[in-house]
């Protein structure tokens, strides 16, 4: 993912970032403290962790890739938040080998569930890392977006295959191991002990609009960002989004 602070990249992250920033602000007020302990599982090179640290929070990033963690360290240093960002090698299945259970005010689980063997276990671990009342930000690949993209590209058989495949894959060449519907994600989150607060469709239009149009047409980027924000909370558009974002709060 791209840094939410970079304008062109914001097409992919703006909706999630706006929702997340607001959730962190609410958590600060509810917890009655100036800064939060935030865990970013699968946080890679810090696309969200560094901006979160810029807000003044302490962020622990757990990622299996040493290269990503090296890039995280460099990015945090360049942003002047190295003292608030800590990278740890690990993954969500072995999460409590490297971090404290119940030690965080907010947990980000972005782009993780697609790649784990047991998504339900991944959600449970993310929730178990939260303190009571803590915020969960879950981002995962949406089934409908992939079906629509394959159909618009003229790959109708692949689009139909994705609809019927248990993992939501369009074929052997599909680089994404698993995709989800809104119901699948919200059910997993609720079963793990989280009250769902909001669901957003992410990249409803951004992946379908030619990049050259966005880059060259005056005002197009800003207009597309506003359109994405307007459509994000509408169920009809969530069903065809490239990604789905679920925000919730751990039950007390």
PDB file of C-alpha atoms in Angstrom:
ATOM      1  CA  UNK A   1       0.000   0.000   0.000  1.00  0.00           C
ATOM      2  CA  UNK A   2       0.991   3.583  -0.470  1.00  0.00           C
ATOM      3  CA  UNK A   3       1.586   6.333   2.027  1.00  0.00           C
ATOM      4  CA  UNK A   4      -1.738   8.040   2.755  1.00  0.00           C
ATOM      5  CA  UNK A   5       0.066  11.387   2.675  1.00  0.00           C
ATOM      6  CA  UNK A   6       1.051  11.164  -1.014  1.00  0.00           C
ATOM      7  CA  UNK A   7      -1.651  12.658  -3.281  1.00  0.00           C
ATOM      8  CA  UNK A   8      -1.604  10.171  -6.211  1.00  0.00           C
ATOM      9  CA  UNK A   9      -1.371   7.209  -3.864  1.00  0.00           C
ATOM     10  CA  UNK A  10      -4.299   8.517  -1.846  1.00  0.00           C
ATOM     11  CA  UNK A  11      -6.703   6.974  -4.385  1.00  0.00           C
ATOM     12  CA  UNK A  12      -5.891   3.620  -2.821  1.00  0.00           C
ATOM     13  CA  UNK A  13      -5.764   4.700   0.815  1.00  0.00           C
ATOM     14  CA  UNK A  14      -7.827   7.852   1.362  1.00  0.00           C
ATOM     15  CA  UNK A  15     -11.037   6.190   2.546  1.00  0.00           C
ATOM     16  CA  UNK A  16      -9.217   3.880   4.971  1.00  0.00           C
ATOM     17  CA  UNK A  17      -6.951   6.625   6.257  1.00  0.00           C
ATOM     18  CA  UNK A  18      -9.800   9.051   6.956  1.00  0.00           C
ATOM     19  CA  UNK A  19     -11.788   6.402   8.830  1.00  0.00           C
ATOM     20  CA  UNK A  20      -8.737   5.200  10.745  1.00  0.00           C
ATOM     21  CA  UNK A  21      -7.608   8.675  11.779  1.00  0.00           C
ATOM     22  CA  UNK A  22     -11.080   9.430  13.102  1.00  0.00           C
ATOM     23  CA  UNK A  23     -11.186   6.105  14.998  1.00  0.00           C
ATOM     24  CA  UNK A  24      -7.824   6.839  16.634  1.00  0.00           C
ATOM     25  CA  UNK A  25      -9.024  10.289  17.671  1.00  0.00           C
ATOM     26  CA  UNK A  26     -12.105   8.747  19.293  1.00  0.00           C
ATOM     27  CA  UNK A  27      -9.981   6.140  21.038  1.00  0.00           C
ATOM     28  CA  UNK A  28      -7.688   8.843  22.459  1.00  0.00           C
ATOM     29  CA  UNK A  29     -10.698  10.591  23.985  1.00  0.00           C
ATOM     30  CA  UNK A  30     -12.221   7.360  25.299  1.00  0.00           C
ATOM     31  CA  UNK A  31      -8.947   6.141  26.813  1.00  0.00           C
ATOM     32  CA  UNK A  32      -8.183   9.540  28.322  1.00  0.00           C
ATOM     33  CA  UNK A  33      -4.562   9.624  27.207  1.00  0.00           C
ATOM     34  CA  UNK A  34      -2.533  11.607  24.707  1.00  0.00           C
ATOM     35  CA  UNK A  35      -1.151   8.715  22.665  1.00  0.00           C
ATOM     36  CA  UNK A  36      -2.107   5.138  21.897  1.00  0.00           C
ATOM     37  CA  UNK A  37      -0.307   1.821  21.622  1.00  0.00           C
ATOM     38  CA  UNK A  38      -1.006   0.655  18.078  1.00  0.00           C
ATOM     39  CA  UNK A  39      -0.204  -2.730  16.530  1.00  0.00           C
ATOM     40  CA  UNK A  40       0.102  -3.035  12.746  1.00  0.00           C
ATOM     41  CA  UNK A  41       0.076  -6.698  11.739  1.00  0.00           C
ATOM     42  CA  UNK A  42       1.591  -7.271   8.308  1.00  0.00           C
ATOM     43  CA  UNK A  43       2.435  -3.569   8.259  1.00  0.00           C
ATOM     44  CA  UNK A  44       5.383  -4.011   5.917  1.00  0.00           C
ATOM     45  CA  UNK A  45       7.387  -0.883   5.211  1.00  0.00           C
ATOM     46  CA  UNK A  46       5.106   1.371   7.240  1.00  0.00           C
ATOM     47  CA  UNK A  47       2.579   2.703   4.748  1.00  0.00           C
ATOM     48  CA  UNK A  48       0.130   3.223   7.591  1.00  0.00           C
ATOM     49  CA  UNK A  49       2.423   2.842  10.608  1.00  0.00           C
ATOM     50  CA  UNK A  50       4.524   5.913   9.858  1.00  0.00           C
ATOM     51  CA  UNK A  51       1.545   8.256   9.323  1.00  0.00           C
ATOM     52  CA  UNK A  52      -0.009   6.873  12.535  1.00  0.00           C
ATOM     53  CA  UNK A  53       3.241   7.588  14.372  1.00  0.00           C
ATOM     54  CA  UNK A  54       3.173  11.119  12.945  1.00  0.00           C
ATOM     55  CA  UNK A  55      -0.053  11.595  14.891  1.00  0.00           C
ATOM     56  CA  UNK A  56       1.944  10.930  18.065  1.00  0.00           C
ATOM     57  CA  UNK A  57       1.083   7.281  18.663  1.00  0.00           C
ATOM     58  CA  UNK A  58       3.482   4.406  19.434  1.00  0.00           C
ATOM     59  CA  UNK A  59       3.339   1.782  16.685  1.00  0.00           C
ATOM     60  CA  UNK A  60       4.593  -1.799  16.674  1.00  0.00           C
ATOM     61  CA  UNK A  61       4.786  -3.368  13.209  1.00  0.00           C
ATOM     62  CA  UNK A  62       4.840  -7.159  12.923  1.00  0.00           C
ATOM     63  CA  UNK A  63       5.853  -8.439   9.501  1.00  0.00           C
ATOM     64  CA  UNK A  64       7.542 -11.640   8.253  1.00  0.00           C
ATOM     65  CA  UNK A  65       9.789  -9.809   5.767  1.00  0.00           C
ATOM     66  CA  UNK A  66      13.204  -8.549   6.964  1.00  0.00           C
ATOM     67  CA  UNK A  67      13.437  -6.347   3.871  1.00  0.00           C
ATOM     68  CA  UNK A  68      10.100  -4.695   4.655  1.00  0.00           C
ATOM     69  CA  UNK A  69      11.177  -4.074   8.239  1.00  0.00           C
ATOM     70  CA  UNK A  70      14.438  -2.533   7.048  1.00  0.00           C
ATOM     71  CA  UNK A  71      12.454  -0.215   4.770  1.00  0.00           C
ATOM     72  CA  UNK A  72      10.166   0.584   7.713  1.00  0.00           C
ATOM     73  CA  UNK A  73      13.138   1.605   9.845  1.00  0.00           C
ATOM     74  CA  UNK A  74      14.441   3.863   7.101  1.00  0.00           C
ATOM     75  CA  UNK A  75      11.038   5.433   6.407  1.00  0.00           C
ATOM     76  CA  UNK A  76      10.400   6.078  10.101  1.00  0.00           C
ATOM     77  CA  UNK A  77      13.792   7.735  10.455  1.00  0.00           C
ATOM     78  CA  UNK A  78      13.187   9.956   7.428  1.00  0.00           C
ATOM     79  CA  UNK A  79       9.813  10.982   8.869  1.00  0.00           C
ATOM     80  CA  UNK A  80      11.349  11.789  12.249  1.00  0.00           C
ATOM     81  CA  UNK A  81       9.311   9.167  14.137  1.00  0.00           C
ATOM     82  CA  UNK A  82      11.908   6.434  14.643  1.00  0.00           C
ATOM     83  CA  UNK A  83      11.429   6.661  18.408  1.00  0.00           C
ATOM     84  CA  UNK A  84       7.724   5.819  18.034  1.00  0.00           C
ATOM     85  CA  UNK A  85       7.950   2.935  15.527  1.00  0.00           C
ATOM     86  CA  UNK A  86       9.190  -0.552  16.408  1.00  0.00           C
ATOM     87  CA  UNK A  87       9.486  -3.305  13.801  1.00  0.00           C
ATOM     88  CA  UNK A  88       9.326  -6.965  14.836  1.00  0.00           C
ATOM     89  CA  UNK A  89       9.706 -10.000  12.585  1.00  0.00           C
ATOM     90  CA  UNK A  90       6.763 -12.383  12.849  1.00  0.00           C
ATOM     91  CA  UNK A  91       3.280 -13.122  11.523  1.00  0.00           C
ATOM     92  CA  UNK A  92      -0.279 -13.095  12.780  1.00  0.00           C
ATOM     93  CA  UNK A  93      -0.419 -16.848  13.467  1.00  0.00           C
ATOM     94  CA  UNK A  94       2.531 -16.602  15.851  1.00  0.00           C
ATOM     95  CA  UNK A  95       1.612 -13.108  16.979  1.00  0.00           C
ATOM     96  CA  UNK A  96       1.932 -13.675  20.708  1.00  0.00           C
ATOM     97  CA  UNK A  97       5.412 -15.061  20.338  1.00  0.00           C
ATOM     98  CA  UNK A  98       6.505 -11.485  19.600  1.00  0.00           C
ATOM     99  CA  UNK A  99       3.923  -9.101  21.112  1.00  0.00           C
ATOM    100  CA  UNK A 100       1.829  -8.839  24.237  1.00  0.00           C
ATOM    101  CA  UNK A 101      -1.681 -10.237  24.342  1.00  0.00           C
ATOM    102  CA  UNK A 102      -4.201  -7.526  25.244  1.00  0.00           C
ATOM    103  CA  UNK A 103      -1.580  -4.787  25.077  1.00  0.00           C
ATOM    104  CA  UNK A 104      -2.893  -2.448  22.368  1.00  0.00           C
ATOM    105  CA  UNK A 105      -5.455   0.324  22.000  1.00  0.00           C
ATOM    106  CA  UNK A 106      -5.782  -0.246  18.253  1.00  0.00           C
ATOM    107  CA  UNK A 107      -4.846  -3.036  15.851  1.00  0.00           C
ATOM    108  CA  UNK A 108      -4.452  -2.680  12.098  1.00  0.00           C
ATOM    109  CA  UNK A 109      -4.856  -5.882  10.096  1.00  0.00           C
ATOM    110  CA  UNK A 110      -4.514  -4.688   6.502  1.00  0.00           C
ATOM    111  CA  UNK A 111      -3.897  -7.048   3.588  1.00  0.00           C
ATOM    112  CA  UNK A 112      -3.219 -10.023   5.859  1.00  0.00           C
ATOM    113  CA  UNK A 113      -6.243 -12.314   5.772  1.00  0.00           C
ATOM    114  CA  UNK A 114      -5.876 -12.969   2.042  1.00  0.00           C
ATOM    115  CA  UNK A 115      -2.565 -14.733   2.636  1.00  0.00           C
ATOM    116  CA  UNK A 116      -3.010 -16.741   5.836  1.00  0.00           C
ATOM    117  CA  UNK A 117      -4.058 -20.389   6.068  1.00  0.00           C
ATOM    118  CA  UNK A 118      -6.764 -19.688   8.652  1.00  0.00           C
ATOM    119  CA  UNK A 119      -8.372 -16.233   8.311  1.00  0.00           C
ATOM    120  CA  UNK A 120     -10.675 -16.785  11.308  1.00  0.00           C
ATOM    121  CA  UNK A 121      -7.672 -17.484  13.520  1.00  0.00           C
ATOM    122  CA  UNK A 122      -5.971 -14.390  12.135  1.00  0.00           C
ATOM    123  CA  UNK A 123      -8.961 -12.247  13.122  1.00  0.00           C
ATOM    124  CA  UNK A 124      -9.070 -13.820  16.595  1.00  0.00           C
ATOM    125  CA  UNK A 125      -5.400 -13.082  17.180  1.00  0.00           C
ATOM    126  CA  UNK A 126      -5.808  -9.482  16.043  1.00  0.00           C
ATOM    127  CA  UNK A 127      -8.700  -9.057  18.476  1.00  0.00           C
ATOM    128  CA  UNK A 128      -6.883 -10.806  21.327  1.00  0.00           C
ATOM    129  CA  UNK A 129      -4.091  -8.235  20.991  1.00  0.00           C
ATOM    130  CA  UNK A 130      -6.588  -5.468  21.816  1.00  0.00           C
ATOM    131  CA  UNK A 131      -7.441  -4.006  25.188  1.00  0.00           C
ATOM    132  CA  UNK A 132     -11.177  -3.900  25.985  1.00  0.00           C
ATOM    133  CA  UNK A 133     -12.759  -1.135  23.926  1.00  0.00           C
ATOM    134  CA  UNK A 134      -9.822  -1.118  21.520  1.00  0.00           C
ATOM    135  CA  UNK A 135     -10.289  -0.372  17.816  1.00  0.00           C
ATOM    136  CA  UNK A 136      -9.838  -2.966  15.069  1.00  0.00           C
ATOM    137  CA  UNK A 137      -9.142  -1.814  11.500  1.00  0.00           C
ATOM    138  CA  UNK A 138      -9.463  -4.724   9.075  1.00  0.00           C
ATOM    139  CA  UNK A 139      -8.780  -4.407   5.350  1.00  0.00           C
ATOM    140  CA  UNK A 140      -9.082  -7.330   2.937  1.00  0.00           C
ATOM    141  CA  UNK A 141      -9.613  -8.090  -0.744  1.00  0.00           C
ATOM    142  CA  UNK A 142     -13.231  -7.938  -1.901  1.00  0.00           C
ATOM    143  CA  UNK A 143     -14.742 -10.641  -4.080  1.00  0.00           C
ATOM    144  CA  UNK A 144     -17.035  -8.388  -6.105  1.00  0.00           C
ATOM    145  CA  UNK A 145     -14.268  -6.070  -7.246  1.00  0.00           C
ATOM    146  CA  UNK A 146     -12.309  -8.954  -8.755  1.00  0.00           C
ATOM    147  CA  UNK A 147     -15.367 -10.344 -10.546  1.00  0.00           C
ATOM    148  CA  UNK A 148     -16.173  -6.936 -12.024  1.00  0.00           C
ATOM    149  CA  UNK A 149     -12.568  -6.280 -13.078  1.00  0.00           C
ATOM    150  CA  UNK A 150     -12.255  -9.647 -14.861  1.00  0.00           C
ATOM    151  CA  UNK A 151     -15.581  -9.152 -16.637  1.00  0.00           C
ATOM    152  CA  UNK A 152     -14.698  -5.633 -17.797  1.00  0.00           C
ATOM    153  CA  UNK A 153     -11.408  -6.991 -19.127  1.00  0.00           C
ATOM    154  CA  UNK A 154     -13.341  -9.508 -21.230  1.00  0.00           C
ATOM    155  CA  UNK A 155     -12.396 -12.536 -19.103  1.00  0.00           C
ATOM    156  CA  UNK A 156     -15.945 -13.730 -18.534  1.00  0.00           C
ATOM    157  CA  UNK A 157     -15.131 -17.342 -17.681  1.00  0.00           C
ATOM    158  CA  UNK A 158     -12.635 -16.190 -15.051  1.00  0.00           C
ATOM    159  CA  UNK A 159     -15.187 -13.759 -13.627  1.00  0.00           C
ATOM    160  CA  UNK A 160     -17.748 -16.557 -13.284  1.00  0.00           C
ATOM    161  CA  UNK A 161     -15.121 -18.858 -11.767  1.00  0.00           C
ATOM    162  CA  UNK A 162     -14.350 -16.283  -9.063  1.00  0.00           C
ATOM    163  CA  UNK A 163     -18.043 -16.096  -8.199  1.00  0.00           C
ATOM    164  CA  UNK A 164     -18.256 -19.824  -7.492  1.00  0.00           C
ATOM    165  CA  UNK A 165     -14.772 -20.498  -6.119  1.00  0.00           C
ATOM    166  CA  UNK A 166     -14.755 -20.928  -2.288  1.00  0.00           C
ATOM    167  CA  UNK A 167     -11.683 -18.674  -2.045  1.00  0.00           C
ATOM    168  CA  UNK A 168     -12.938 -16.170  -4.603  1.00  0.00           C
ATOM    169  CA  UNK A 169     -10.083 -16.820  -7.034  1.00  0.00           C
ATOM    170  CA  UNK A 170     -10.533 -16.469 -10.781  1.00  0.00           C
ATOM    171  CA  UNK A 171      -7.979 -19.151 -11.733  1.00  0.00           C
ATOM    172  CA  UNK A 172      -4.546 -20.650 -11.241  1.00  0.00           C
ATOM    173  CA  UNK A 173      -2.860 -17.432 -12.324  1.00  0.00           C
ATOM    174  CA  UNK A 174      -4.679 -15.326  -9.724  1.00  0.00           C
ATOM    175  CA  UNK A 175      -2.057 -13.655  -7.494  1.00  0.00           C
ATOM    176  CA  UNK A 176      -4.502 -13.234  -4.584  1.00  0.00           C
ATOM    177  CA  UNK A 177      -5.011 -16.454  -2.587  1.00  0.00           C
ATOM    178  CA  UNK A 178      -8.357 -15.476  -1.068  1.00  0.00           C
ATOM    179  CA  UNK A 179     -11.104 -12.843  -1.282  1.00  0.00           C
ATOM    180  CA  UNK A 180     -14.049 -12.020   0.936  1.00  0.00           C
ATOM    181  CA  UNK A 181     -17.582 -10.679   0.987  1.00  0.00           C
ATOM    182  CA  UNK A 182     -18.810  -8.129   3.517  1.00  0.00           C
ATOM    183  CA  UNK A 183     -20.791 -10.837   5.314  1.00  0.00           C
ATOM    184  CA  UNK A 184     -17.760 -13.117   5.646  1.00  0.00           C
ATOM    185  CA  UNK A 185     -15.634 -10.365   7.178  1.00  0.00           C
ATOM    186  CA  UNK A 186     -18.245  -8.980   9.531  1.00  0.00           C
ATOM    187  CA  UNK A 187     -19.193 -12.458  10.738  1.00  0.00           C
ATOM    188  CA  UNK A 188     -15.547 -13.286  11.476  1.00  0.00           C
ATOM    189  CA  UNK A 189     -15.049 -10.015  13.324  1.00  0.00           C
ATOM    190  CA  UNK A 190     -18.209 -10.371  15.402  1.00  0.00           C
ATOM    191  CA  UNK A 191     -17.392 -13.994  16.250  1.00  0.00           C
ATOM    192  CA  UNK A 192     -14.027 -12.810  17.578  1.00  0.00           C
ATOM    193  CA  UNK A 193     -15.673 -10.386  19.999  1.00  0.00           C
ATOM    194  CA  UNK A 194     -15.788  -7.115  18.088  1.00  0.00           C
ATOM    195  CA  UNK A 195     -18.774  -4.827  17.645  1.00  0.00           C
ATOM    196  CA  UNK A 196     -18.756  -3.688  14.010  1.00  0.00           C
ATOM    197  CA  UNK A 197     -18.978   0.083  13.776  1.00  0.00           C
ATOM    198  CA  UNK A 198     -18.650   0.679  10.045  1.00  0.00           C
ATOM    199  CA  UNK A 199     -17.966  -1.054   6.739  1.00  0.00           C
ATOM    200  CA  UNK A 200     -16.460   0.746   3.753  1.00  0.00           C
ATOM    201  CA  UNK A 201     -15.837  -0.215   0.164  1.00  0.00           C
ATOM    202  CA  UNK A 202     -12.319   0.786  -0.884  1.00  0.00           C
ATOM    203  CA  UNK A 203     -11.193   1.419  -4.474  1.00  0.00           C
ATOM    204  CA  UNK A 204     -14.688   1.100  -5.897  1.00  0.00           C
ATOM    205  CA  UNK A 205     -13.758   3.130  -8.987  1.00  0.00           C
ATOM    206  CA  UNK A 206     -10.033   3.816  -8.696  1.00  0.00           C
ATOM    207  CA  UNK A 207      -8.899   0.515 -10.216  1.00  0.00           C
ATOM    208  CA  UNK A 208     -11.339   0.834 -13.136  1.00  0.00           C
ATOM    209  CA  UNK A 209     -10.485   4.383 -14.214  1.00  0.00           C
ATOM    210  CA  UNK A 210      -7.542   4.772 -16.635  1.00  0.00           C
ATOM    211  CA  UNK A 211      -4.580   6.255 -14.774  1.00  0.00           C
ATOM    212  CA  UNK A 212      -3.798   8.646 -17.606  1.00  0.00           C
ATOM    213  CA  UNK A 213      -7.209  10.270 -17.149  1.00  0.00           C
ATOM    214  CA  UNK A 214      -6.634  10.847 -13.454  1.00  0.00           C
ATOM    215  CA  UNK A 215      -3.105  12.167 -14.008  1.00  0.00           C
ATOM    216  CA  UNK A 216      -3.842  14.531 -16.903  1.00  0.00           C
ATOM    217  CA  UNK A 217      -7.416  15.766 -16.520  1.00  0.00           C
ATOM    218  CA  UNK A 218      -7.503  18.903 -14.305  1.00  0.00           C
ATOM    219  CA  UNK A 219      -9.354  18.238 -11.071  1.00  0.00           C
ATOM    220  CA  UNK A 220      -9.936  14.577 -11.871  1.00  0.00           C
ATOM    221  CA  UNK A 221      -8.012  13.195  -8.890  1.00  0.00           C
ATOM    222  CA  UNK A 222      -9.884  15.340  -6.387  1.00  0.00           C
ATOM    223  CA  UNK A 223     -13.226  14.542  -8.000  1.00  0.00           C
ATOM    224  CA  UNK A 224     -12.496  10.816  -7.972  1.00  0.00           C
ATOM    225  CA  UNK A 225     -11.463  10.983  -4.315  1.00  0.00           C
ATOM    226  CA  UNK A 226     -14.778  12.651  -3.461  1.00  0.00           C
ATOM    227  CA  UNK A 227     -16.661  10.010  -5.447  1.00  0.00           C
ATOM    228  CA  UNK A 228     -14.849   7.184  -3.651  1.00  0.00           C
ATOM    229  CA  UNK A 229     -15.683   8.746  -0.279  1.00  0.00           C
ATOM    230  CA  UNK A 230     -19.343   9.201  -1.218  1.00  0.00           C
ATOM    231  CA  UNK A 231     -19.740   5.596  -2.376  1.00  0.00           C
ATOM    232  CA  UNK A 232     -17.688   3.911   0.360  1.00  0.00           C
ATOM    233  CA  UNK A 233     -20.502   3.435   2.882  1.00  0.00           C
ATOM    234  CA  UNK A 234     -23.186   2.379   0.391  1.00  0.00           C
ATOM    235  CA  UNK A 235     -23.741  -1.422   0.384  1.00  0.00           C
ATOM    236  CA  UNK A 236     -24.404  -1.499  -3.363  1.00  0.00           C
ATOM    237  CA  UNK A 237     -20.915  -0.174  -4.043  1.00  0.00           C
ATOM    238  CA  UNK A 238     -19.236  -2.163  -1.268  1.00  0.00           C
ATOM    239  CA  UNK A 239     -20.288  -5.290  -3.146  1.00  0.00           C
ATOM    240  CA  UNK A 240     -18.081  -4.331  -6.122  1.00  0.00           C
ATOM    241  CA  UNK A 241     -15.155  -2.753  -4.242  1.00  0.00           C
ATOM    242  CA  UNK A 242     -11.600  -4.008  -4.752  1.00  0.00           C
ATOM    243  CA  UNK A 243     -11.100  -3.998  -0.983  1.00  0.00           C
ATOM    244  CA  UNK A 244     -13.374  -4.044   2.052  1.00  0.00           C
ATOM    245  CA  UNK A 245     -12.651  -2.170   5.269  1.00  0.00           C
ATOM    246  CA  UNK A 246     -14.261  -3.156   8.557  1.00  0.00           C
ATOM    247  CA  UNK A 247     -13.887  -0.965  11.618  1.00  0.00           C
ATOM    248  CA  UNK A 248     -14.973  -2.173  15.018  1.00  0.00           C
ATOM    249  CA  UNK A 249     -14.500  -2.003  18.769  1.00  0.00           C
ATOM    250  CA  UNK A 250     -13.594  -4.885  21.067  1.00  0.00           C
ATOM    251  CA  UNK A 251     -16.394  -5.684  23.475  1.00  0.00           C
ATOM    252  CA  UNK A 252     -15.615  -4.980  27.078  1.00  0.00           C
TER     253      UNK A 252
END
